[in-house]
Coordinates of C-alpha atoms in Angstrom, one line a residue:
M22 CA 118.9 187.0 17.9
A23 CA 116.6 188.8 15.6
D24 CA 117.5 191.2 13.2
T25 CA 115.8 194.2 15.0
W26 CA 118.3 195.1 17.7
I27 CA 118.8 199.0 17.5
L28 CA 121.9 200.5 19.1
H29 CA 121.2 203.3 21.5
P30 CA 124.6 205.3 21.7
D31 CA 125.6 206.0 25.5
Y32 CA 128.8 207.5 26.5
R33 CA 128.8 205.4 29.5
T34 CA 129.6 202.5 27.5
P35 CA 132.7 200.9 28.7
P36 CA 135.7 201.2 26.4
V37 CA 136.6 197.6 24.6
P38 CA 139.5 196.0 26.1
T39 CA 143.0 196.6 24.1
G40 CA 146.0 194.3 24.1
S41 CA 144.7 192.2 27.0
G42 CA 144.3 189.1 25.2
I43 CA 140.5 189.0 25.8
A44 CA 138.8 187.2 22.9
P45 CA 135.4 189.1 21.9
G46 CA 132.2 187.5 23.2
P47 CA 129.4 185.7 21.3
W48 CA 127.0 188.7 21.0
R49 CA 127.1 189.5 17.0
H50 CA 124.5 192.1 15.5
P51 CA 122.8 190.2 12.6
E52 CA 123.4 192.6 10.3
G53 CA 127.1 192.3 9.2
G54 CA 128.0 190.3 12.0
H55 CA 130.0 192.9 13.8
I56 CA 130.6 192.6 17.7
M57 CA 128.1 194.2 19.7
N58 CA 129.2 196.7 22.1
G59 CA 126.8 199.0 23.9
T60 CA 122.9 199.4 24.7
Y61 CA 120.6 197.6 22.4
Q62 CA 116.8 197.5 22.2
R63 CA 114.3 195.9 20.4
P64 CA 110.1 195.9 20.1
L65 CA 108.4 193.1 21.5
P66 CA 104.6 192.4 21.0
E67 CA 102.0 193.7 23.3
R68 CA 103.8 197.3 23.7
R69 CA 106.9 195.8 25.4
I70 CA 110.7 196.1 24.7
E71 CA 113.8 193.7 25.0
V72 CA 116.9 195.6 26.4
V73 CA 120.4 194.4 26.4
T74 CA 123.5 196.0 27.7
V75 CA 126.6 194.4 25.8
W76 CA 130.3 195.0 26.6
Y77 CA 132.8 193.6 23.9
G78 CA 130.2 191.0 22.6
Y79 CA 129.8 190.0 26.6
P80 CA 126.0 190.4 27.6
L81 CA 125.9 192.5 31.3
S82 CA 122.3 193.1 31.6
H83 CA 119.3 191.4 29.4
W84 CA 115.6 192.4 30.3
R85 CA 112.1 193.3 29.1
G86 CA 109.7 195.6 30.2
P87 CA 107.0 197.7 29.0
R88 CA 107.3 200.6 26.2
M89 CA 107.5 203.7 28.1
P90 CA 108.0 206.3 24.7
R91 CA 107.2 209.6 26.5
F92 CA 110.2 210.0 29.0
S93 CA 114.0 210.3 28.3
S94 CA 116.8 211.7 30.4
P95 CA 120.4 212.1 30.5
L96 CA 120.4 211.0 34.0
V97 CA 118.8 207.9 33.0
S98 CA 120.4 205.0 31.5
A99 CA 120.6 201.2 30.9
W100 CA 124.0 201.3 32.0
N101 CA 123.4 203.1 35.4
P102 CA 122.4 199.8 37.1
V103 CA 124.7 197.9 35.4
L104 CA 128.2 199.7 36.2
A105 CA 126.9 200.8 39.7
Q106 CA 126.4 197.2 40.8
G107 CA 129.1 195.4 38.5
L108 CA 126.2 193.4 36.9
T109 CA 126.8 190.5 34.5
V110 CA 124.8 187.7 32.7
D111 CA 127.5 185.1 33.2
P112 CA 129.7 185.4 36.2
A113 CA 132.5 183.5 34.4
A114 CA 132.5 185.7 31.5
P115 CA 135.1 188.4 31.1
V116 CA 133.7 191.9 32.5
P117 CA 135.2 195.7 32.5
Y118 CA 135.1 195.9 36.2
R119 CA 138.9 195.9 37.0
D120 CA 139.1 195.7 40.7
E121 CA 136.6 195.6 43.7
L122 CA 136.3 199.3 44.0
W123 CA 135.9 199.7 40.1
C124 CA 132.1 200.1 40.8
D125 CA 132.4 202.7 43.6
R126 CA 134.9 204.8 41.2
W127 CA 132.4 204.8 38.3
I128 CA 129.5 206.0 40.8
A129 CA 131.9 208.8 42.2
E130 CA 132.5 209.8 38.5
A131 CA 129.1 209.5 37.2
L132 CA 127.8 212.0 40.0
L133 CA 130.5 214.6 39.3
Y134 CA 129.7 214.6 35.5
G135 CA 125.9 214.3 35.5
R136 CA 125.3 211.1 34.8
K137 CA 123.3 210.0 37.7
P138 CA 121.5 212.3 40.3
Y139 CA 122.6 210.2 43.6
G140 CA 124.6 207.2 44.6
A141 CA 126.5 206.0 47.4
F142 CA 130.1 205.0 47.0
T143 CA 133.4 204.0 49.4
L144 CA 136.8 205.2 48.4
P145 CA 140.0 205.1 49.9
V146 CA 140.8 208.4 52.2
E147 CA 143.2 210.3 49.6
E148 CA 140.8 209.4 46.8
A149 CA 137.7 210.7 48.6
L150 CA 139.5 213.8 49.4
R151 CA 140.3 214.4 45.8
W152 CA 136.3 213.7 45.1
F153 CA 135.2 216.4 47.6
A154 CA 137.7 218.8 46.4
A155 CA 136.3 218.2 42.6
S156 CA 132.5 218.2 44.0
G157 CA 132.9 222.0 44.7
G158 CA 130.3 223.7 42.3
S159 CA 129.0 220.6 41.1
G160 CA 125.5 221.3 42.6
L161 CA 125.9 217.9 44.9
V162 CA 125.4 217.6 48.3
Y163 CA 126.8 214.6 50.4
R164 CA 127.6 212.7 53.6
A165 CA 130.7 211.1 54.5
E166 CA 131.7 208.5 57.3
L167 CA 135.1 207.2 57.6
T168 CA 135.4 203.4 58.2
G169 CA 138.6 202.4 58.7
E170 CA 140.9 203.3 55.8
L171 CA 137.9 203.8 53.5
V172 CA 135.4 206.8 53.2
R173 CA 131.7 205.9 52.7
V174 CA 130.1 208.9 50.7
V175 CA 126.4 209.1 50.1
A176 CA 125.6 212.1 47.6
G177 CA 122.9 213.6 45.5
T178 CA 122.1 216.6 43.5
A179 CA 120.5 219.8 45.0
A180 CA 118.4 220.5 41.9
R181 CA 114.7 219.7 42.3
Y182 CA 113.3 216.8 40.8
A183 CA 110.8 219.0 38.7
L184 CA 113.9 220.5 37.1
L185 CA 115.8 217.4 36.7
F186 CA 113.0 215.3 35.1
D187 CA 110.0 215.5 33.0
L188 CA 107.9 214.1 35.4
D189 CA 104.5 214.6 33.5
S190 CA 105.8 212.7 30.8
L191 CA 107.2 209.7 33.5
I192 CA 103.8 209.6 35.3
A193 CA 102.0 209.3 32.1
D194 CA 104.1 206.3 31.0
Y195 CA 103.6 204.7 34.4
L196 CA 100.0 205.0 34.0
E197 CA 99.8 203.5 30.7
A198 CA 102.3 200.8 31.4
L199 CA 100.8 199.6 34.5
P200 CA 97.5 198.4 36.0
P201 CA 95.8 201.5 37.8
E202 CA 96.5 199.8 41.2
L203 CA 100.0 199.6 40.7
A204 CA 100.4 202.8 38.4
E205 CA 98.5 205.3 40.6
P206 CA 100.3 205.0 44.0
E207 CA 103.7 205.2 42.0
A208 CA 102.4 208.3 39.9
A209 CA 101.6 209.9 43.4
A210 CA 104.9 209.3 44.9
L211 CA 106.6 210.9 41.7
D212 CA 104.4 213.8 41.8
E213 CA 105.0 214.2 45.6
H214 CA 108.9 214.7 44.9
R215 CA 108.6 217.6 42.4
R216 CA 109.5 220.5 44.8
D217 CA 112.1 218.4 46.7
S218 CA 115.7 217.3 45.5
P219 CA 117.7 213.9 46.1
A220 CA 119.8 215.9 48.3
V221 CA 117.0 217.4 50.6
R222 CA 115.0 214.0 50.4
Y223 CA 117.7 211.4 50.8
V224 CA 120.8 212.9 51.7
L225 CA 120.3 215.6 54.3
T226 CA 117.9 214.2 56.6
D227 CA 119.0 212.0 59.5
D228 CA 117.4 209.1 58.6
A229 CA 118.2 209.5 54.7
E230 CA 119.2 206.2 53.6
T231 CA 116.3 204.4 55.7
R232 CA 113.8 206.7 53.9
F233 CA 115.4 206.2 50.6
A234 CA 115.1 202.3 51.3
R235 CA 111.6 203.0 52.0
A236 CA 110.5 205.0 49.0
P237 CA 108.4 203.7 46.1
L238 CA 110.2 201.7 43.4
S239 CA 109.3 204.4 40.7
V240 CA 111.2 207.0 42.9
R241 CA 114.2 204.9 43.8
G242 CA 114.8 203.8 40.6
L243 CA 114.8 207.5 39.0
T244 CA 116.8 208.8 41.8
L245 CA 119.5 206.3 40.9
G246 CA 119.1 207.1 37.2
Y247 CA 117.7 203.6 36.5
P248 CA 115.6 202.9 33.1
P249 CA 111.7 203.3 34.2
H250 CA 111.1 200.3 32.0
E251 CA 112.9 198.0 33.8
T252 CA 111.6 199.6 37.2
A253 CA 107.9 199.2 35.9
E254 CA 108.7 195.7 35.3
R255 CA 110.1 194.9 38.9
I256 CA 106.9 196.7 40.3
A257 CA 104.7 194.2 38.4
A258 CA 106.7 191.4 39.2
S259 CA 106.8 192.3 42.8
A260 CA 103.0 192.5 42.9
A261 CA 102.4 189.1 41.0
S262 CA 105.0 187.4 43.8
G263 CA 103.7 189.2 46.9
P264 CA 105.6 191.7 49.3
R265 CA 109.2 190.9 49.5
P266 CA 112.5 193.1 50.1
V267 CA 113.9 194.9 47.1
S268 CA 117.5 196.2 47.0
S269 CA 117.7 199.7 46.3
G270 CA 120.9 199.8 44.7
P271 CA 123.9 202.1 44.9

């Protein structure tokens, strides 16, 4: 690894294990050799960046994408897709996810504390009821469905996209990062969402989840709080390989 990795502190970073007997992973910072833990970026040629999320020396995600320097948001993080989907680079390596509902619990908490603007999760009834009580006054709108002994919840903030995000900066980044034929439809879709909210678009309508699955990638990524650099790379890759289904994520 090159010596240009820069740590981007993020309170979403899972805590390192204590007293578990788990040995640290192989990723060490070139300067000092300390165990890497967090989100790291390094610049690449041709206005690109490389990003890795590392937990206790074990990489959980590792990708490259175009630089998008104008846009930033506390609702957007490289950790959001990782922790919401339980990602890992090496399936055999230790991970912070302790059980099959760990990611669902993380999504539920992330929504409550403003770490992502929209998401879906499934919890046992008692835990879901506690979440409903805690969500009062949070600005979240949700739909819930009982499935056996579990409750599936789809929730999103009622705040408008224009208040949640600096859409002008994001649109400018997309227009610079992608060819016009790819960037312009995504920019138009983002602009169209200014006056709506994730709740209005993708929670309150009868076909909300179907609408979300069909939304342009730039909108889905932003609504889930995923990094636009990664989304832009997926848009370019999808165009290069032809039409194919793309998971919208939780």
